[in-house]
């Protein structure tokens, strides 16, 4: 049985609306005994919150162990590089909990306690003071790790600034490029592949975003299925693939629309 690395928003649900094919698709994977993992660039929620959202919104029986967030991957990356190191975090509960769970030590005032790394995710309380603290720490030698490059997030309010837009401010102020963790980075994809325990060629990466899900799947050597829901809904697929410069192995109108033999 192949394994599946499955995107969340736009693939299993759209904001607070379920995508109707998601629950029967997951039921089919469970019945076949196919292993799967939900992988999200959203660093704001804990795996428990992600699983609850999946249960309540997408009506999928998800558990925290079925989830890998960019916050968890960023925490693991820093904990592997420097176990127990000191981190200045810019982010929300999902990131802060993941860093502590990985045994990293959070510092509140990087000017007083120089951190080994600045780790940044989405932070809806981002401020000039945080930007100043982060850029000063990075210029003083701290590593710069960003959970994900998404510049904008589609919400009920239209497009809102994503984590990548905050990273852009820190890049400008520090003069340094971050290590990117989330999709399409091979860092999160490799962790996801390891967690499934299958060779990449036996794993389908499924998602609605060519530039993150599909590009990440291709970079990791996985099979790729682009589903035309979420941000891909109502767009011209050929035009999208041309502009992204990314070609998935399969294009699905919805999650139950797999080509024969896949
Ligand atoms: Mg998506």
PDB file of N, CA, C and O and ligand atoms in Angstrom, residues 7-11 208-209 213, ligand 1:
ATOM      1  N   UNK A   7      -2.028  17.505   2.621  1.00  0.00           N
ATOM      2  CA  UNK A   7      -2.186  18.904   3.033  1.00  0.00           C
ATOM      3  C   UNK A   7      -3.548  19.068   3.726  1.00  0.00           C
ATOM      4  O   UNK A   7      -4.444  18.237   3.554  1.00  0.00           O
ATOM      5  N   UNK A   8      -3.689  20.152   4.479  1.00  0.00           N
ATOM      6  CA  UNK A   8      -4.938  20.364   5.220  1.00  0.00           C
ATOM      7  C   UNK A   8      -5.837  21.399   4.550  1.00  0.00           C
ATOM      8  O   UNK A   8      -6.791  21.059   3.868  1.00  0.00           O
ATOM      9  N   UNK A   9      -5.506  22.685   4.758  1.00  0.00           N
ATOM     10  CA  UNK A   9      -6.415  23.734   4.293  1.00  0.00           C
ATOM     11  C   UNK A   9      -6.432  23.769   2.764  1.00  0.00           C
ATOM     12  O   UNK A   9      -5.391  23.821   2.123  1.00  0.00           O
ATOM     13  N   UNK A  10      -7.613  23.709   2.214  1.00  0.00           N
ATOM     14  CA  UNK A  10      -7.768  23.709   0.754  1.00  0.00           C
ATOM     15  C   UNK A  10      -7.793  22.301   0.174  1.00  0.00           C
ATOM     16  O   UNK A  10      -8.151  22.110  -0.985  1.00  0.00           O
ATOM     17  N   UNK A  11      -7.421  21.318   1.003  1.00  0.00           N
ATOM     18  CA  UNK A  11      -7.382  19.926   0.544  1.00  0.00           C
ATOM     19  C   UNK A  11      -8.424  19.085   1.293  1.00  0.00           C
ATOM     20  O   UNK A  11      -9.192  18.350   0.677  1.00  0.00           O
ATOM     21  N   UNK A 208      -3.350  21.192  -2.604  1.00  0.00           N
ATOM     22  CA  UNK A 208      -3.955  22.148  -3.549  1.00  0.00           C
ATOM     23  C   UNK A 208      -2.969  23.213  -4.011  1.00  0.00           C
ATOM     24  O   UNK A 208      -3.316  24.023  -4.867  1.00  0.00           O
ATOM     25  N   UNK A 209      -1.754  23.233  -3.430  1.00  0.00           N
ATOM     26  CA  UNK A 209      -0.816  24.312  -3.750  1.00  0.00           C
ATOM     27  C   UNK A 209       0.386  23.769  -4.523  1.00  0.00           C
ATOM     28  O   UNK A 209       1.164  22.966  -3.998  1.00  0.00           O
ATOM     29  N   UNK A 213       2.987  22.290  -1.733  1.00  0.00           N
ATOM     30  CA  UNK A 213       2.756  20.833  -1.620  1.00  0.00           C
ATOM     31  C   UNK A 213       3.455  20.070  -2.755  1.00  0.00           C
ATOM     32  O   UNK A 213       4.213  19.115  -2.508  1.00  0.00           O
TER      33      UNK A 213
HETATM   34 MG1  LIG B   1      -3.477  23.890   1.098  1.00  0.00          MG
END
